[in-house]
Amino acid sequence: MGVRHAREYAVILKELTQAVGDIEGSYSFFEMEPEEWAALPTSDRHEVMEALADDVFFGLGEEPVIKVGQGEIVYNNKHHIIEVMQGDNVIHIIRLI
């Protein structure tokens, strides 16, 4: 199926990278412990979040909801958006068109 998008993938990935980085405990998606995350330099943290965003984007093509840390990423194909949620709050909306 895949996530349908009309915007440039690089732009979507940049926004999604920022969004997943704002989710509490997002690093746990890669089974990292808080101490391991804290020990990473900032540039490495960005690379980890970018890899997470890439994995999530392609994973949403198979599963419309993916749990990440303390939040969820939801693909709404009807409205062509990805919603990044923490608890009951939508913390980011990434537009796909």
Short mmCIF file of N, CA, C and O in Angstrom, two decimals:
data_model
loop_
_atom_site.label_atom_id
_atom_site.label_comp_id
_atom_site.label_asym_id
_atom_site.label_seq_id
_atom_site.Cartn_x
_atom_site.Cartn_y
_atom_site.Cartn_z
N MET A 1 0.83 -1.18 0.00
CA MET A 1 0.00 0.00 0.00
C MET A 1 0.88 1.25 0.00
O MET A 1 0.89 1.99 -0.95
N GLY A 2 1.62 1.51 1.04
CA GLY A 2 2.49 2.68 1.10
C GLY A 2 1.75 3.94 1.51
O GLY A 2 0.54 4.03 1.41
N VAL A 3 2.51 4.89 1.98
CA VAL A 3 1.98 6.20 2.35
C VAL A 3 2.02 7.07 1.09
O VAL A 3 3.09 7.34 0.56
N ARG A 4 0.86 7.49 0.65
CA ARG A 4 0.80 8.33 -0.54
C ARG A 4 1.14 9.76 -0.16
O ARG A 4 0.64 10.29 0.84
N HIS A 5 1.99 10.38 -0.99
CA HIS A 5 2.39 11.75 -0.72
C HIS A 5 2.72 12.46 -2.02
O HIS A 5 3.14 11.85 -2.99
N ALA A 6 2.49 13.75 -2.02
CA ALA A 6 2.80 14.58 -3.18
C ALA A 6 3.94 15.55 -2.86
O ALA A 6 4.59 16.05 -3.77
N ARG A 7 4.15 15.82 -1.58
CA ARG A 7 5.27 16.68 -1.18
C ARG A 7 6.57 15.91 -1.31
O ARG A 7 6.60 14.68 -1.26
N GLU A 8 7.65 16.64 -1.44
CA GLU A 8 8.97 16.02 -1.56
C GLU A 8 9.27 15.22 -0.28
O GLU A 8 9.09 15.71 0.84
N TYR A 9 9.75 13.99 -0.46
CA TYR A 9 10.01 13.11 0.68
C TYR A 9 11.00 13.74 1.66
O TYR A 9 10.82 13.63 2.87
N ALA A 10 12.02 14.41 1.18
CA ALA A 10 13.03 15.01 2.06
C ALA A 10 12.40 16.03 3.02
O ALA A 10 12.79 16.12 4.19
N VAL A 11 11.40 16.76 2.55
CA VAL A 11 10.72 17.76 3.39
C VAL A 11 9.86 17.05 4.44
O VAL A 11 9.87 17.41 5.62
N ILE A 12 9.15 16.02 4.01
CA ILE A 12 8.33 15.23 4.94
C ILE A 12 9.24 14.60 6.00
O ILE A 12 8.93 14.65 7.20
N LEU A 13 10.35 14.02 5.57
CA LEU A 13 11.27 13.37 6.51
C LEU A 13 11.82 14.36 7.52
O LEU A 13 11.92 14.04 8.72
N LYS A 14 12.16 15.55 7.08
CA LYS A 14 12.68 16.58 8.00
C LYS A 14 11.63 16.91 9.07
O LYS A 14 11.95 16.97 10.26
N GLU A 15 10.38 17.11 8.67
CA GLU A 15 9.31 17.43 9.62
C GLU A 15 9.03 16.25 10.55
O GLU A 15 8.82 16.43 11.75
N LEU A 16 9.02 15.05 10.00
CA LEU A 16 8.74 13.87 10.80
C LEU A 16 9.88 13.60 11.78
O LEU A 16 9.63 13.17 12.92
N THR A 17 11.11 13.87 11.37
CA THR A 17 12.26 13.71 12.27
C THR A 17 12.10 14.62 13.49
O THR A 17 12.29 14.19 14.63
N GLN A 18 11.73 15.87 13.26
CA GLN A 18 11.50 16.81 14.36
C GLN A 18 10.37 16.31 15.26
O GLN A 18 10.46 16.34 16.48
N ALA A 19 9.30 15.83 14.63
CA ALA A 19 8.11 15.40 15.38
C ALA A 19 8.40 14.19 16.26
O ALA A 19 8.03 14.18 17.43
N VAL A 20 9.09 13.17 15.72
CA VAL A 20 9.37 12.00 16.55
C VAL A 20 10.35 12.34 17.66
O VAL A 20 10.29 11.76 18.74
N GLY A 21 11.22 13.30 17.40
CA GLY A 21 12.15 13.74 18.44
C GLY A 21 11.46 14.42 19.61
O GLY A 21 11.99 14.46 20.71
N ASP A 22 10.26 14.92 19.38
CA ASP A 22 9.49 15.58 20.44
C ASP A 22 8.67 14.61 21.29
O ASP A 22 8.09 15.00 22.29
N ILE A 23 8.63 13.35 20.89
CA ILE A 23 7.90 12.34 21.66
C ILE A 23 8.79 11.87 22.81
O ILE A 23 9.94 11.47 22.58
N GLU A 24 8.24 11.90 24.01
CA GLU A 24 9.00 11.43 25.17
C GLU A 24 9.36 9.95 24.99
O GLU A 24 8.52 9.14 24.65
N GLY A 25 10.63 9.65 25.18
CA GLY A 25 11.09 8.27 25.12
C GLY A 25 11.12 7.66 23.73
O GLY A 25 11.15 6.44 23.59
N SER A 26 11.14 8.49 22.70
CA SER A 26 11.10 7.96 21.33
C SER A 26 12.28 7.03 21.04
O SER A 26 12.15 6.09 20.26
N TYR A 27 13.41 7.27 21.67
CA TYR A 27 14.60 6.44 21.48
C TYR A 27 14.36 4.99 21.87
O TYR A 27 15.04 4.08 21.40
N SER A 28 13.36 4.73 22.72
CA SER A 28 13.08 3.36 23.16
C SER A 28 12.58 2.48 22.01
O SER A 28 12.60 1.26 22.11
N PHE A 29 12.18 3.11 20.91
CA PHE A 29 11.78 2.36 19.72
C PHE A 29 12.92 1.46 19.26
O PHE A 29 12.70 0.36 18.76
N PHE A 30 14.15 1.92 19.46
CA PHE A 30 15.34 1.15 19.10
C PHE A 30 15.92 0.40 20.30
O PHE A 30 17.08 0.01 20.29
N GLU A 31 15.09 0.24 21.34
CA GLU A 31 15.45 -0.48 22.55
C GLU A 31 16.66 0.13 23.26
O GLU A 31 17.46 -0.57 23.87
N MET A 32 16.77 1.44 23.16
CA MET A 32 17.83 2.15 23.87
C MET A 32 17.35 2.50 25.27
O MET A 32 16.17 2.80 25.47
N GLU A 33 18.25 2.50 26.20
CA GLU A 33 17.97 2.91 27.57
C GLU A 33 18.21 4.42 27.69
O GLU A 33 18.99 4.99 26.91
N PRO A 34 17.56 5.08 28.66
CA PRO A 34 17.76 6.52 28.83
C PRO A 34 19.23 6.91 28.98
O PRO A 34 19.66 7.94 28.46
N GLU A 35 20.01 6.08 29.65
CA GLU A 35 21.43 6.38 29.83
C GLU A 35 22.19 6.34 28.50
O GLU A 35 23.09 7.15 28.26
N GLU A 36 21.83 5.38 27.65
CA GLU A 36 22.47 5.28 26.33
C GLU A 36 22.14 6.52 25.49
O GLU A 36 23.00 7.06 24.80
N TRP A 37 20.88 6.93 25.55
CA TRP A 37 20.44 8.10 24.79
C TRP A 37 21.17 9.36 25.27
O TRP A 37 21.65 10.16 24.48
N ALA A 38 21.25 9.50 26.58
CA ALA A 38 21.90 10.68 27.16
C ALA A 38 23.38 10.75 26.81
O ALA A 38 23.95 11.84 26.70
N ALA A 39 24.01 9.61 26.60
CA ALA A 39 25.43 9.56 26.28
C ALA A 39 25.74 9.89 24.82
O ALA A 39 26.88 10.18 24.48
N LEU A 40 24.72 9.87 23.96
CA LEU A 40 24.94 10.16 22.54
C LEU A 40 25.17 11.64 22.29
O LEU A 40 24.47 12.48 22.84
N PRO A 41 26.12 11.97 21.42
CA PRO A 41 26.28 13.37 21.01
C PRO A 41 25.04 13.83 20.23
O PRO A 41 24.31 13.02 19.66
N THR A 42 24.82 15.12 20.19
CA THR A 42 23.64 15.69 19.53
C THR A 42 23.52 15.25 18.08
O THR A 42 22.43 14.91 17.62
N SER A 43 24.62 15.23 17.35
CA SER A 43 24.56 14.83 15.93
C SER A 43 24.12 13.38 15.78
O SER A 43 23.37 13.04 14.86
N ASP A 44 24.56 12.51 16.68
CA ASP A 44 24.14 11.11 16.64
C ASP A 44 22.67 10.97 17.00
O ASP A 44 21.96 10.14 16.42
N ARG A 45 22.21 11.79 17.93
CA ARG A 45 20.78 11.75 18.29
C ARG A 45 19.93 12.11 17.08
O ARG A 45 18.90 11.49 16.83
N HIS A 46 20.37 13.13 16.33
CA HIS A 46 19.62 13.53 15.14
C HIS A 46 19.58 12.38 14.13
O HIS A 46 18.53 12.11 13.54
N GLU A 47 20.69 11.70 13.95
CA GLU A 47 20.73 10.57 13.01
C GLU A 47 19.78 9.46 13.45
O GLU A 47 19.11 8.85 12.61
N VAL A 48 19.73 9.19 14.75
CA VAL A 48 18.82 8.16 15.27
C VAL A 48 17.37 8.56 15.01
O VAL A 48 16.56 7.76 14.56
N MET A 49 17.04 9.84 15.27
CA MET A 49 15.66 10.30 15.04
C MET A 49 15.30 10.29 13.55
O MET A 49 14.17 9.97 13.19
N GLU A 50 16.26 10.60 12.70
CA GLU A 50 16.01 10.55 11.26
C GLU A 50 15.77 9.11 10.80
O GLU A 50 14.87 8.84 10.01
N ALA A 51 16.55 8.18 11.33
CA ALA A 51 16.34 6.76 11.01
C ALA A 51 14.97 6.30 11.51
O ALA A 51 14.26 5.56 10.82
N LEU A 52 14.59 6.76 12.70
CA LEU A 52 13.28 6.42 13.25
C LEU A 52 12.17 6.98 12.37
O LEU A 52 11.21 6.27 12.03
N ALA A 53 12.29 8.24 11.96
CA ALA A 53 11.28 8.86 11.11
C ALA A 53 11.15 8.10 9.79
O ALA A 53 10.04 7.86 9.31
N ASP A 54 12.26 7.71 9.21
CA ASP A 54 12.26 6.94 7.96
C ASP A 54 11.56 5.60 8.16
O ASP A 54 10.70 5.21 7.36
N ASP A 55 11.92 4.89 9.22
CA ASP A 55 11.29 3.60 9.52
C ASP A 55 9.79 3.75 9.73
O ASP A 55 9.00 2.95 9.22
N VAL A 56 9.40 4.78 10.47
CA VAL A 56 7.99 5.01 10.76
C VAL A 56 7.23 5.34 9.48
O VAL A 56 6.15 4.79 9.23
N PHE A 57 7.79 6.21 8.65
CA PHE A 57 7.11 6.59 7.41
C PHE A 57 6.78 5.36 6.57
O PHE A 57 5.64 5.18 6.13
N PHE A 58 7.75 4.50 6.37
CA PHE A 58 7.51 3.32 5.54
C PHE A 58 6.67 2.28 6.28
O PHE A 58 5.88 1.57 5.66
N GLY A 59 6.80 2.22 7.60
CA GLY A 59 5.97 1.30 8.39
C GLY A 59 4.50 1.67 8.36
O GLY A 59 3.63 0.80 8.42
N LEU A 60 4.21 2.97 8.26
CA LEU A 60 2.81 3.42 8.21
C LEU A 60 2.10 2.92 6.95
O LEU A 60 0.87 2.88 6.92
N GLY A 61 2.85 2.52 5.95
CA GLY A 61 2.25 1.94 4.76
C GLY A 61 1.65 0.57 5.03
O GLY A 61 0.77 0.12 4.32
N GLU A 62 2.12 -0.09 6.09
CA GLU A 62 1.61 -1.41 6.48
C GLU A 62 0.66 -1.34 7.68
O GLU A 62 -0.32 -2.05 7.73
N GLU A 63 1.01 -0.51 8.63
CA GLU A 63 0.23 -0.33 9.86
C GLU A 63 -0.11 1.14 10.01
O GLU A 63 0.80 1.96 10.08
N PRO A 64 -1.39 1.51 10.09
CA PRO A 64 -1.75 2.92 10.16
C PRO A 64 -1.43 3.60 11.50
O PRO A 64 -1.47 4.82 11.59
N VAL A 65 -1.10 2.81 12.52
CA VAL A 65 -0.74 3.37 13.83
C VAL A 65 0.52 2.67 14.32
O VAL A 65 0.57 1.43 14.35
N ILE A 66 1.52 3.45 14.68
CA ILE A 66 2.77 2.90 15.21
C ILE A 66 3.07 3.57 16.53
O ILE A 66 3.10 4.80 16.62
N LYS A 67 3.27 2.76 17.57
CA LYS A 67 3.61 3.28 18.89
C LYS A 67 5.10 3.60 18.93
O LYS A 67 5.92 2.80 18.50
N VAL A 68 5.40 4.79 19.42
CA VAL A 68 6.79 5.25 19.55
C VAL A 68 6.93 5.90 20.92
O VAL A 68 6.28 6.91 21.19
N GLY A 69 7.77 5.31 21.76
CA GLY A 69 7.97 5.87 23.10
C GLY A 69 6.64 6.05 23.81
O GLY A 69 5.83 5.14 23.88
N GLN A 70 6.38 7.28 24.29
CA GLN A 70 5.15 7.60 25.00
C GLN A 70 4.05 8.09 24.06
O GLN A 70 3.06 8.65 24.51
N GLY A 71 4.25 7.92 22.76
CA GLY A 71 3.28 8.45 21.80
C GLY A 71 2.93 7.47 20.71
O GLY A 71 3.31 6.30 20.74
N GLU A 72 2.20 7.98 19.75
CA GLU A 72 1.78 7.21 18.59
C GLU A 72 1.88 8.07 17.35
O GLU A 72 1.67 9.28 17.41
N ILE A 73 2.18 7.42 16.24
CA ILE A 73 2.18 8.07 14.94
C ILE A 73 1.03 7.45 14.16
O ILE A 73 0.93 6.22 14.06
N VAL A 74 0.16 8.30 13.62
CA VAL A 74 -1.06 7.83 12.95
C VAL A 74 -1.10 8.36 11.53
O VAL A 74 -1.00 9.58 11.31
N TYR A 75 -1.27 7.46 10.58
CA TYR A 75 -1.42 7.84 9.17
C TYR A 75 -2.91 7.96 8.87
O TYR A 75 -3.65 6.99 8.96
N ASN A 76 -3.35 9.15 8.53
CA ASN A 76 -4.74 9.40 8.17
C ASN A 76 -4.78 9.58 6.65
O ASN A 76 -4.55 10.68 6.14
N ASN A 77 -5.04 8.48 5.95
CA ASN A 77 -4.99 8.54 4.48
C ASN A 77 -6.15 9.32 3.89
O ASN A 77 -6.05 9.85 2.79
N LYS A 78 -7.24 9.45 4.63
CA LYS A 78 -8.39 10.22 4.14
C LYS A 78 -8.05 11.71 4.03
O LYS A 78 -8.44 12.38 3.09
N HIS A 79 -7.30 12.21 5.01
CA HIS A 79 -6.94 13.63 5.03
C HIS A 79 -5.50 13.89 4.58
O HIS A 79 -5.04 15.03 4.62
N HIS A 80 -4.79 12.85 4.20
CA HIS A 80 -3.42 12.95 3.69
C HIS A 80 -2.48 13.63 4.68
O HIS A 80 -1.75 14.55 4.34
N ILE A 81 -2.54 13.14 5.92
CA ILE A 81 -1.69 13.68 6.97
C ILE A 81 -1.14 12.55 7.83
O ILE A 81 -1.68 11.44 7.86
N ILE A 82 -0.07 12.86 8.53
CA ILE A 82 0.44 12.01 9.59
C ILE A 82 0.31 12.81 10.88
O ILE A 82 0.76 13.96 10.95
N GLU A 83 -0.36 12.22 11.86
CA GLU A 83 -0.53 12.87 13.16
C GLU A 83 0.43 12.24 14.16
O GLU A 83 0.52 11.02 14.25
N VAL A 84 1.14 13.08 14.88
CA VAL A 84 2.05 12.62 15.92
C VAL A 84 1.38 12.98 17.24
O VAL A 84 1.11 14.15 17.51
N MET A 85 1.11 11.94 18.03
CA MET A 85 0.33 12.13 19.26
C MET A 85 1.14 11.73 20.48
O MET A 85 1.94 10.80 20.43
N GLN A 86 0.87 12.46 21.56
CA GLN A 86 1.40 12.09 22.86
C GLN A 86 0.24 12.20 23.83
O GLN A 86 -0.33 13.28 23.98
N GLY A 87 -0.12 11.08 24.42
CA GLY A 87 -1.33 11.05 25.24
C GLY A 87 -2.53 11.32 24.35
O GLY A 87 -2.65 10.76 23.27
N ASP A 88 -3.39 12.22 24.77
CA ASP A 88 -4.58 12.58 23.99
C ASP A 88 -4.34 13.78 23.09
O ASP A 88 -5.27 14.27 22.46
N ASN A 89 -3.11 14.27 23.04
CA ASN A 89 -2.81 15.49 22.30
C ASN A 89 -2.08 15.21 20.99
O ASN A 89 -1.14 14.42 20.96
N VAL A 90 -2.51 15.87 19.94
CA VAL A 90 -1.78 15.86 18.69
C VAL A 90 -0.69 16.92 18.83
O VAL A 90 -0.99 18.09 19.02
N ILE A 91 0.57 16.49 18.76
CA ILE A 91 1.66 17.45 18.96
C ILE A 91 2.25 17.94 17.63
O ILE A 91 2.92 18.97 17.59
N HIS A 92 2.03 17.19 16.56
CA HIS A 92 2.47 17.59 15.22
C HIS A 92 1.53 17.01 14.19
O HIS A 92 1.02 15.91 14.35
N ILE A 93 1.36 17.76 13.11
CA ILE A 93 0.67 17.26 11.93
C ILE A 93 1.59 17.47 10.74
O ILE A 93 2.08 18.58 10.51
N ILE A 94 1.87 16.37 10.05
CA ILE A 94 2.71 16.46 8.85
C ILE A 94 1.82 16.26 7.65
O ILE A 94 1.15 15.24 7.52
N ARG A 95 1.77 17.27 6.82
CA ARG A 95 0.94 17.22 5.61
C ARG A 95 1.68 16.48 4.51
O ARG A 95 2.87 16.69 4.31
N LEU A 96 0.95 15.64 3.80
CA LEU A 96 1.56 14.81 2.77
C LEU A 96 1.33 15.35 1.36
O LEU A 96 1.96 14.90 0.41
N ILE A 97 0.41 16.31 1.23
CA ILE A 97 0.14 16.90 -0.10
C ILE A 97 0.29 18.40 -0.04
O ILE A 97 0.33 19.00 1.01
#
